[in-house]
GROMACS .gro file of C-alpha atoms in nm:
model
  399
    1MET     CA    1  -0.188  -1.959   0.678
    2PRO     CA    2  -0.143  -1.605   0.825
    3VAL     CA    3  -0.520  -1.539   0.819
    4LEU     CA    4  -0.601  -1.855   1.015
    5SER     CA    5  -0.302  -1.804   1.244
    6GLY     CA    6  -0.406  -1.447   1.320
    7ALA     CA    7  -0.764  -1.548   1.393
    8GLY     CA    8  -0.637  -1.836   1.605
    9LEU     CA    9  -0.415  -1.602   1.804
   10LEU     CA   10  -0.705  -1.366   1.876
   11PHE     CA   11  -0.919  -1.648   2.016
   12SER     CA   12  -0.637  -1.839   2.183
   13LYS     CA   13  -0.568  -1.849   2.555
   14LEU     CA   14  -0.214  -1.721   2.508
   15GLU     CA   15  -0.165  -1.431   2.746
   16ASP     CA   16   0.209  -1.426   2.808
   17SER     CA   17   0.359  -1.149   2.594
   18THR     CA   18   0.670  -1.348   2.509
   19GLU     CA   19   0.466  -1.644   2.387
   20VAL     CA   20   0.243  -1.418   2.178
   21ARG     CA   21   0.545  -1.249   2.018
   22ASN     CA   22   0.719  -1.580   1.952
   23PHE     CA   23   0.408  -1.727   1.789
   24ALA     CA   24   0.364  -1.423   1.564
   25THR     CA   25   0.733  -1.418   1.467
   26ILE     CA   26   0.730  -1.788   1.376
   27VAL     CA   27   0.419  -1.742   1.159
   28LEU     CA   28   0.572  -1.437   0.988
   29ALA     CA   29   0.897  -1.621   0.916
   30LEU     CA   30   0.717  -1.929   0.782
   31THR     CA   31   0.488  -1.714   0.565
   32ALA     CA   32   0.784  -1.530   0.415
   33ALA     CA   33   0.966  -1.857   0.341
   34VAL     CA   34   0.658  -2.027   0.194
   35THR     CA   35   0.579  -1.719  -0.018
   36VAL     CA   36   0.927  -1.702  -0.169
   37VAL     CA   37   0.941  -2.077  -0.241
   38SER     CA   38   0.587  -2.080  -0.380
   39ASN     CA   39   0.662  -1.790  -0.613
   40VAL     CA   40   0.959  -1.978  -0.756
   41VAL     CA   41   0.790  -2.316  -0.784
   42ASN     CA   42   0.452  -2.194  -0.910
   43PHE     CA   43   0.564  -1.905  -1.128
   44GLY     CA   44   0.340  -1.882  -1.433
   45ASN     CA   45   0.077  -2.110  -1.283
   46GLY     CA   46  -0.259  -2.048  -1.116
   47CYS     CA   47  -0.544  -2.219  -0.939
   48SER     CA   48  -0.916  -2.165  -0.885
   49MET     CA   49  -1.047  -2.210  -0.531
   50LEU     CA   50  -1.418  -2.139  -0.575
   51LYS     CA   51  -1.654  -2.104  -0.873
   52LEU     CA   52  -1.929  -1.843  -0.850
   53PRO     CA   53  -2.219  -1.724  -1.073
   54MET     CA   54  -2.166  -1.486  -1.370
   55GLY     CA   55  -1.835  -1.654  -1.448
   56MET     CA   56  -1.668  -1.518  -1.134
   57SER     CA   57  -1.426  -1.722  -0.926
   58LEU     CA   58  -1.189  -1.698  -0.633
   59ALA     CA   59  -0.865  -1.763  -0.819
   60PHE     CA   60  -0.493  -1.698  -0.782
   61SER     CA   61  -0.197  -1.693  -1.017
   62ILE     CA   62   0.173  -1.609  -0.994
   63ASP     CA   63   0.303  -1.366  -1.255
   64TRP     CA   64   0.590  -1.121  -1.217
   65LEU     CA   65   0.369  -0.865  -1.040
   66ALA     CA   66   0.233  -1.122  -0.794
   67ALA     CA   67   0.581  -1.255  -0.722
   68PHE     CA   68   0.727  -0.907  -0.670
   69PHE     CA   69   0.453  -0.769  -0.447
   70SER     CA   70   0.389  -1.082  -0.238
   71THR     CA   71   0.762  -1.128  -0.171
   72MET     CA   72   0.807  -0.763  -0.080
   73PHE     CA   73   0.502  -0.761   0.148
   74SER     CA   74   0.594  -1.082   0.332
   75LEU     CA   75   0.950  -0.962   0.398
   76ILE     CA   76   0.830  -0.619   0.515
   77TRP     CA   77   0.581  -0.783   0.750
   78LEU     CA   78   0.854  -1.008   0.892
   79LEU     CA   79   1.107  -0.729   0.951
   80VAL     CA   80   0.850  -0.491   1.100
   81GLY     CA   81   0.717  -0.776   1.316
   82ILE     CA   82   1.066  -0.832   1.458
   83TYR     CA   83   1.092  -0.459   1.532
   84SER     CA   84   0.753  -0.465   1.708
   85ARG     CA   85   0.878  -0.718   1.966
   86GLU     CA   86   1.063  -0.440   2.147
   87TYR     CA   87   0.822  -0.160   2.059
   88PHE     CA   88   0.515  -0.328   2.211
   89LYS     CA   89   0.677  -0.375   2.550
   90THR     CA   90   0.539  -0.029   2.631
   91GLN     CA   91   0.227  -0.032   2.411
   92PRO     CA   92  -0.124  -0.164   2.484
   93ASN     CA   93  -0.324  -0.438   2.310
   94GLU     CA   94  -0.026  -0.629   2.172
   95LYS     CA   95  -0.211  -0.958   2.125
   96ARG     CA   96  -0.497  -0.795   1.936
   97PHE     CA   97  -0.258  -0.597   1.718
   98LEU     CA   98  -0.051  -0.903   1.625
   99GLY     CA   99  -0.362  -1.109   1.550
  100PHE     CA  100  -0.490  -0.853   1.299
  101TYR     CA  101  -0.135  -0.793   1.179
  102LEU     CA  102  -0.112  -1.156   1.070
  103MET     CA  103  -0.455  -1.148   0.905
  104ALA     CA  104  -0.363  -0.828   0.718
  105LEU     CA  105  -0.055  -1.006   0.582
  106GLY     CA  106  -0.274  -1.282   0.442
  107ALA     CA  107  -0.497  -1.017   0.284
  108VAL     CA  108  -0.214  -0.831   0.108
  109ILE     CA  109  -0.072  -1.159  -0.025
  110GLY     CA  110  -0.420  -1.240  -0.158
  111VAL     CA  111  -0.435  -0.898  -0.325
  112SER     CA  112  -0.092  -0.956  -0.480
  113CYS     CA  113  -0.173  -1.300  -0.620
  114ALA     CA  114  -0.534  -1.238  -0.728
  115ALA     CA  115  -0.599  -1.377  -1.076
  116ASN     CA  116  -0.910  -1.166  -1.147
  117PRO     CA  117  -1.082  -0.844  -1.036
  118PHE     CA  118  -1.330  -1.026  -0.810
  119THR     CA  119  -1.056  -1.196  -0.609
  120PHE     CA  120  -0.859  -0.873  -0.597
  121TYR     CA  121  -1.157  -0.680  -0.460
  122THR     CA  122  -1.238  -0.949  -0.201
  123PHE     CA  123  -0.892  -0.941  -0.047
  124PHE     CA  124  -0.864  -0.563  -0.089
  125GLU     CA  125  -1.168  -0.527   0.139
  126MET     CA  126  -1.027  -0.782   0.385
  127MET     CA  127  -0.707  -0.578   0.396
  128SER     CA  128  -0.900  -0.258   0.478
  129LEU     CA  129  -1.101  -0.421   0.755
  130THR     CA  130  -0.802  -0.586   0.923
  131SER     CA  131  -0.572  -0.282   0.895
  132PHE     CA  132  -0.850  -0.058   1.030
  133VAL     CA  133  -0.777  -0.206   1.374
  134PHE     CA  134  -0.418  -0.078   1.356
  135VAL     CA  135  -0.535   0.281   1.364
  136LEU     CA  136  -0.759   0.249   1.670
  137ASN     CA  137  -0.511   0.036   1.864
  138SER     CA  138  -0.463   0.286   2.147
  139GLN     CA  139  -0.841   0.350   2.164
  140THR     CA  140  -0.798   0.718   2.244
  141LYS     CA  141  -1.047   0.976   2.120
  142GLU     CA  142  -0.801   1.083   1.849
  143SER     CA  143  -0.726   0.729   1.730
  144ILE     CA  144  -1.096   0.640   1.708
  145ALA     CA  145  -1.161   0.953   1.500
  146ALA     CA  146  -0.865   0.869   1.273
  147ALA     CA  147  -0.985   0.508   1.237
  148LYS     CA  148  -1.332   0.627   1.135
  149LYS     CA  149  -1.181   0.855   0.874
  150TYR     CA  150  -0.966   0.572   0.743
  151ILE     CA  151  -1.254   0.326   0.711
  152TYR     CA  152  -1.493   0.584   0.558
  153TYR     CA  153  -1.242   0.672   0.288
  154SER     CA  154  -1.161   0.303   0.235
  155ILE     CA  155  -1.529   0.215   0.195
  156PHE     CA  156  -1.587   0.495  -0.054
  157GLY     CA  157  -1.278   0.405  -0.256
  158ALA     CA  158  -1.362   0.035  -0.256
  159LEU     CA  159  -1.721   0.114  -0.357
  160CYS     CA  160  -1.594   0.302  -0.662
  161GLY     CA  161  -1.377   0.002  -0.746
  162LEU     CA  162  -1.669  -0.237  -0.700
  163VAL     CA  163  -1.896  -0.030  -0.926
  164ALA     CA  164  -1.630  -0.035  -1.196
  165ILE     CA  165  -1.571  -0.410  -1.164
  166MET     CA  166  -1.944  -0.480  -1.180
  167ALA     CA  167  -1.970  -0.257  -1.488
  168PHE     CA  168  -1.690  -0.444  -1.663
  169TYR     CA  169  -1.837  -0.782  -1.570
  170GLY     CA  170  -2.198  -0.696  -1.653
  171SER     CA  171  -2.155  -0.505  -1.979
  172ASN     CA  172  -1.958  -0.766  -2.175
  173LEU     CA  173  -1.677  -0.516  -2.226
  174ILE     CA  174  -1.409  -0.771  -2.142
  175ARG     CA  175  -1.349  -1.102  -2.318
  176VAL     CA  176  -1.246  -1.303  -2.012
  177LYS     CA  177  -1.286  -1.256  -1.639
  178GLU     CA  178  -0.917  -1.303  -1.555
  179PHE     CA  179  -0.629  -1.053  -1.559
  180VAL     CA  180  -0.463  -1.075  -1.902
  181ALA     CA  181  -0.136  -0.903  -1.992
  182GLY     CA  182  -0.222  -0.632  -2.243
  183GLY     CA  183  -0.586  -0.613  -2.134
  184SER     CA  184  -0.895  -0.811  -2.224
  185LEU     CA  185  -1.136  -0.554  -2.368
  186VAL     CA  186  -1.341  -0.670  -2.664
  187MET     CA  187  -1.176  -0.565  -2.987
  188GLU     CA  188  -1.483  -0.395  -3.133
  189LEU     CA  189  -1.574  -0.121  -2.886
  190GLY     CA  190  -1.770   0.079  -3.137
  191GLY     CA  191  -1.918   0.382  -2.965
  192ARG     CA  192  -1.859   0.243  -2.617
  193MET     CA  193  -1.514   0.396  -2.565
  194PRO     CA  194  -1.653   0.690  -2.358
  195ILE     CA  195  -1.818   0.437  -2.124
  196VAL     CA  196  -1.493   0.239  -2.096
  197ALA     CA  197  -1.303   0.559  -2.017
  198LEU     CA  198  -1.550   0.661  -1.746
  199ILE     CA  199  -1.552   0.317  -1.582
  200THR     CA  200  -1.172   0.307  -1.589
  201PHE     CA  201  -1.142   0.651  -1.430
  202ILE     CA  202  -1.386   0.558  -1.152
  203ALA     CA  203  -1.186   0.241  -1.080
  204ILE     CA  204  -0.853   0.425  -1.073
  205LEU     CA  205  -0.991   0.704  -0.857
  206GLY     CA  206  -1.143   0.458  -0.608
  207PHE     CA  207  -0.840   0.235  -0.567
  208SER     CA  208  -0.608   0.538  -0.556
  209CYS     CA  209  -0.755   0.614  -0.213
  210LYS     CA  210  -0.515   0.359  -0.064
  211ALA     CA  211  -0.228   0.523  -0.252
  212GLY     CA  212  -0.327   0.858  -0.102
  213MET     CA  213  -0.377   1.040  -0.432
  214PHE     CA  214  -0.567   1.368  -0.433
  215PRO     CA  215  -0.857   1.414  -0.363
  216LEU     CA  216  -0.881   1.097  -0.146
  217HIS     CA  217  -0.565   1.160   0.056
  218SER     CA  218  -0.664   1.341   0.374
  219TRP     CA  219  -0.703   1.025   0.587
  220ILE     CA  220  -0.331   0.946   0.564
  221PRO     CA  221  -0.172   1.191   0.814
  222TYR     CA  222  -0.437   1.113   1.076
  223ALA     CA  223  -0.422   0.734   1.037
  224TYR     CA  224  -0.043   0.714   1.025
  225VAL     CA  225   0.010   0.937   1.329
  226GLN     CA  226  -0.245   0.757   1.547
  227SER     CA  227  -0.118   0.409   1.456
  228PRO     CA  228   0.168   0.242   1.642
  229ALA     CA  229   0.500   0.284   1.459
  230PRO     CA  230   0.500  -0.075   1.320
  231ALA     CA  231   0.148  -0.020   1.183
  232SER     CA  232   0.245   0.312   1.025
  233ALA     CA  233   0.538   0.137   0.860
  234VAL     CA  234   0.323  -0.129   0.691
  235LEU     CA  235   0.043   0.117   0.611
  236SER     CA  236   0.286   0.337   0.419
  237GLY     CA  237   0.544   0.083   0.309
  238ALA     CA  238   0.302  -0.187   0.194
  239ILE     CA  239  -0.071  -0.120   0.212
  240ALA     CA  240  -0.044   0.211   0.024
  241LYS     CA  241   0.126   0.017  -0.257
  242THR     CA  242  -0.180  -0.201  -0.309
  243GLY     CA  243  -0.352   0.108  -0.450
  244VAL     CA  244  -0.077   0.136  -0.711
  245LEU     CA  245  -0.099  -0.238  -0.779
  246ALA     CA  246  -0.473  -0.198  -0.840
  247ILE     CA  247  -0.407   0.077  -1.095
  248ILE     CA  248  -0.146  -0.139  -1.271
  249ARG     CA  249  -0.389  -0.431  -1.290
  250ILE     CA  250  -0.668  -0.211  -1.428
  251VAL     CA  251  -0.453  -0.028  -1.682
  252TYR     CA  252  -0.231  -0.310  -1.805
  253PHE     CA  253  -0.433  -0.625  -1.734
  254VAL     CA  254  -0.799  -0.524  -1.782
  255VAL     CA  255  -0.828  -0.224  -2.016
  256GLY     CA  256  -0.490  -0.215  -2.188
  257ALA     CA  257  -0.235   0.065  -2.214
  258ASP     CA  258  -0.293   0.109  -2.588
  259VAL     CA  259  -0.662   0.179  -2.530
  260LEU     CA  260  -0.593   0.452  -2.273
  261ARG     CA  261  -0.293   0.616  -2.438
  262GLY     CA  262  -0.383   0.973  -2.534
  263SER     CA  263  -0.725   0.955  -2.365
  264TRP     CA  264  -0.861   1.204  -2.114
  265VAL     CA  265  -0.825   0.935  -1.845
  266GLN     CA  266  -0.449   0.925  -1.887
  267PHE     CA  267  -0.412   1.302  -1.869
  268ALA     CA  268  -0.655   1.338  -1.578
  269VAL     CA  269  -0.473   1.081  -1.363
  270LEU     CA  270  -0.134   1.225  -1.461
  271ALA     CA  271  -0.256   1.570  -1.353
  272LEU     CA  272  -0.390   1.438  -1.023
  273SER     CA  273  -0.066   1.252  -0.948
  274ILE     CA  274   0.148   1.558  -1.023
  275ALA     CA  275  -0.078   1.777  -0.808
  276THR     CA  276  -0.049   1.522  -0.525
  277ILE     CA  277   0.332   1.515  -0.552
  278PHE     CA  278   0.359   1.892  -0.505
  279MET     CA  279   0.081   1.915  -0.247
  280GLY     CA  280   0.221   1.635  -0.030
  281SER     CA  281   0.571   1.784  -0.038
  282MET     CA  282   0.450   2.130   0.063
  283MET     CA  283   0.232   1.995   0.343
  284ALA     CA  284   0.523   1.787   0.473
  285TYR     CA  285   0.747   2.095   0.465
  286LYS     CA  286   0.499   2.298   0.673
  287GLU     CA  287   0.419   2.021   0.924
  288LYS     CA  288   0.574   2.055   1.270
  289LEU     CA  289   0.473   1.716   1.413
  290PHE     CA  290   0.755   1.473   1.332
  291GLN     CA  291   0.554   1.163   1.241
  292ARG     CA  292   0.291   1.361   1.051
  293ARG     CA  293   0.566   1.515   0.837
  294VAL     CA  294   0.678   1.163   0.747
  295ALA     CA  295   0.314   1.075   0.671
  296TYR     CA  296   0.265   1.370   0.434
  297SER     CA  297   0.580   1.260   0.256
  298SER     CA  298   0.401   0.934   0.173
  299VAL     CA  299   0.121   1.129   0.007
  300SER     CA  300   0.378   1.277  -0.229
  301GLN     CA  301   0.606   0.979  -0.286
  302VAL     CA  302   0.347   0.713  -0.371
  303SER     CA  303   0.201   0.938  -0.639
  304TYR     CA  304   0.536   0.924  -0.819
  305ALA     CA  305   0.457   0.557  -0.882
  306VAL     CA  306   0.105   0.642  -1.003
  307PHE     CA  307   0.259   0.895  -1.241
  308GLY     CA  308   0.497   0.630  -1.378
  309VAL     CA  309   0.215   0.383  -1.435
  310MET     CA  310   0.009   0.640  -1.624
  311THR     CA  311   0.288   0.734  -1.864
  312LEU     CA  312   0.180   0.403  -2.022
  313SER     CA  313   0.537   0.318  -2.122
  314ALA     CA  314   0.773   0.036  -2.032
  315PHE     CA  315   1.021   0.286  -1.885
  316GLY     CA  316   0.749   0.446  -1.678
  317LEU     CA  317   0.623   0.112  -1.546
  318ALA     CA  318   0.978   0.009  -1.457
  319GLY     CA  319   1.027   0.340  -1.276
  320ALA     CA  320   0.698   0.293  -1.090
  321VAL     CA  321   0.797  -0.056  -0.972
  322LEU     CA  322   1.139   0.069  -0.860
  323GLN     CA  323   0.975   0.364  -0.684
  324ILE     CA  324   0.745   0.122  -0.501
  325LEU     CA  325   1.041  -0.090  -0.389
  326PHE     CA  326   1.271   0.192  -0.279
  327HIS     CA  327   0.991   0.392  -0.120
  328ALA     CA  328   0.881   0.085   0.076
  329LEU     CA  329   1.234   0.036   0.210
  330SER     CA  330   1.292   0.405   0.285
  331LYS     CA  331   0.954   0.474   0.438
  332ASN     CA  332   0.970   0.169   0.663
  333ILE     CA  333   1.304   0.292   0.791
  334LEU     CA  334   1.166   0.644   0.845
  335PHE     CA  335   0.860   0.531   1.039
  336LEU     CA  336   1.050   0.276   1.246
  337THR     CA  337   1.329   0.520   1.332
  338SER     CA  338   1.079   0.793   1.416
  339GLY     CA  339   0.900   0.541   1.637
  340ALA     CA  340   1.232   0.454   1.804
  341ILE     CA  341   1.301   0.822   1.868
  342THR     CA  342   0.961   0.874   2.030
  343TYR     CA  343   0.997   0.543   2.219
  344LYS     CA  344   1.334   0.644   2.368
  345THR     CA  345   1.288   1.019   2.418
  346GLY     CA  346   0.916   1.095   2.408
  347LYS     CA  347   0.984   1.381   2.164
  348ARG     CA  348   0.726   1.423   1.887
  349TYR     CA  349   0.796   1.759   1.722
  350VAL     CA  350   1.063   1.846   1.466
  351SER     CA  351   1.180   2.140   1.678
  352GLU     CA  352   1.260   1.900   1.964
  353LEU     CA  353   1.503   1.688   1.762
  354THR     CA  354   1.798   1.927   1.787
  355GLY     CA  355   2.103   1.748   1.927
  356LEU     CA  356   1.949   1.400   1.925
  357GLY     CA  357   2.188   1.290   1.649
  358LYS     CA  358   2.466   1.269   1.907
  359ALA     CA  359   2.251   1.073   2.151
  360MET     CA  360   2.117   0.829   1.888
  361PRO     CA  361   2.377   0.830   1.607
  362LYS     CA  362   2.289   0.495   1.447
  363THR     CA  363   1.918   0.581   1.437
  364PHE     CA  364   1.978   0.918   1.275
  365VAL     CA  365   2.226   0.778   1.022
  366LEU     CA  366   1.954   0.537   0.903
  367PHE     CA  367   1.696   0.817   0.907
  368THR     CA  368   1.925   1.042   0.700
  369LEU     CA  369   2.003   0.773   0.442
  370ALA     CA  370   1.634   0.690   0.402
  371GLY     CA  371   1.549   1.058   0.365
  372MET     CA  372   1.818   1.101   0.101
  373SER     CA  373   1.669   0.813  -0.097
  374LEU     CA  374   1.321   0.966  -0.080
  375ALA     CA  375   1.463   1.296  -0.202
  376GLY     CA  376   1.628   1.121  -0.498
  377VAL     CA  377   1.986   1.211  -0.407
  378PRO     CA  378   2.228   1.053  -0.660
  379LEU     CA  379   2.369   0.709  -0.571
  380THR     CA  380   2.054   0.620  -0.376
  381GLY     CA  381   1.771   0.391  -0.485
  382GLY     CA  382   1.528   0.682  -0.500
  383PHE     CA  383   1.748   0.853  -0.757
  384VAL     CA  384   1.734   0.546  -0.986
  385SER     CA  385   1.353   0.526  -0.975
  386LYS     CA  386   1.303   0.900  -1.022
  387PHE     CA  387   1.552   0.904  -1.310
  388CYS     CA  388   1.346   0.635  -1.485
  389LEU     CA  389   1.028   0.832  -1.423
  390ALA     CA  390   1.186   1.150  -1.561
  391GLN     CA  391   1.299   0.964  -1.873
  392ALA     CA  392   0.950   0.819  -1.919
  393ALA     CA  393   0.798   1.167  -1.892
  394LEU     CA  394   1.045   1.324  -2.138
  395ASN     CA  395   1.038   1.042  -2.393
  396GLY     CA  396   0.679   0.929  -2.351
  397ASN     CA  397   0.434   0.902  -2.636
  398PHE     CA  398   0.112   1.058  -2.504
  399ALA     CA  399  -0.077   1.067  -2.831
   0.00000   0.00000   0.00000
């Protein structure tokens, strides 16, 4: 529904801004409602839309991951869409933005509910192509350069993912073509474990581009800063999480955690995630541009979830899912409040924010609470997720 509605909006004759906003808001609300109801009614079920050669198919299913991510994404899109009604009163290309915004929602729901790697990859690419338009919305020289960087990194990351998927499909390393809890590798790997490890690492590295993990992270501060505030919110709060979802699907539903536990792949990805956490934090600390500081924070925070996934433990996976949820909430608040500050005052640098707390108290209270959650201050959601991740690291069995 959102994909067709977004395409219809782009080609429609609607020109009045109020009508465009109302149409988009209605579609977003209906999508959120249908998604929630569908997840409840169809939980544990699936369907195949299209059969293709080599046993591939365009298929969807609702498991706990699909229900969690699709619900979270649809609600984020709705809330950010409501925020954008006021924001775009002073921004260009509102109709085009909202058209692609709706199509991107359909893409992330497709990613969430994909029943196999082929379907996942198809909608992952659709998500990249539709969200690419967010970055170049203003069509300035800087936004075009940032959009190019975003799409180049996305293409490279997706290509790595495609190579890995093709390798799994074509080498008879997996028993079935669908995602299976616990993995679906053939039981008798023989001497093929090094090949499995290499393919898995390539897949994780490629899809981690969306999550902003080192070394495929440098597009994030440019893309987030050049995007409108609503776009930055969904890029960080939702689209970045699809990279983590991809890693979860590969590790737990294709290869299997038991296969990777103690392997060089586990330790390599753990090392990269830890390096990204420290690097992103330090770069955020040094950054003077307000919105770019928030963007560098995303580089660090999303890698906490990657770290949790790669502990290959139930506690770590729970911590990763909680980190995804609380980071999505906190980072949406941070980007939307930073957008509101720039919208009202025109100030863009951290040094210019002195005294604004008195002028915009409600905005800065929300900003402070969201920042406290990201920092993991006790009694906040971020503390709960980081506590789980710390426990997984201390108690994990890495051998």
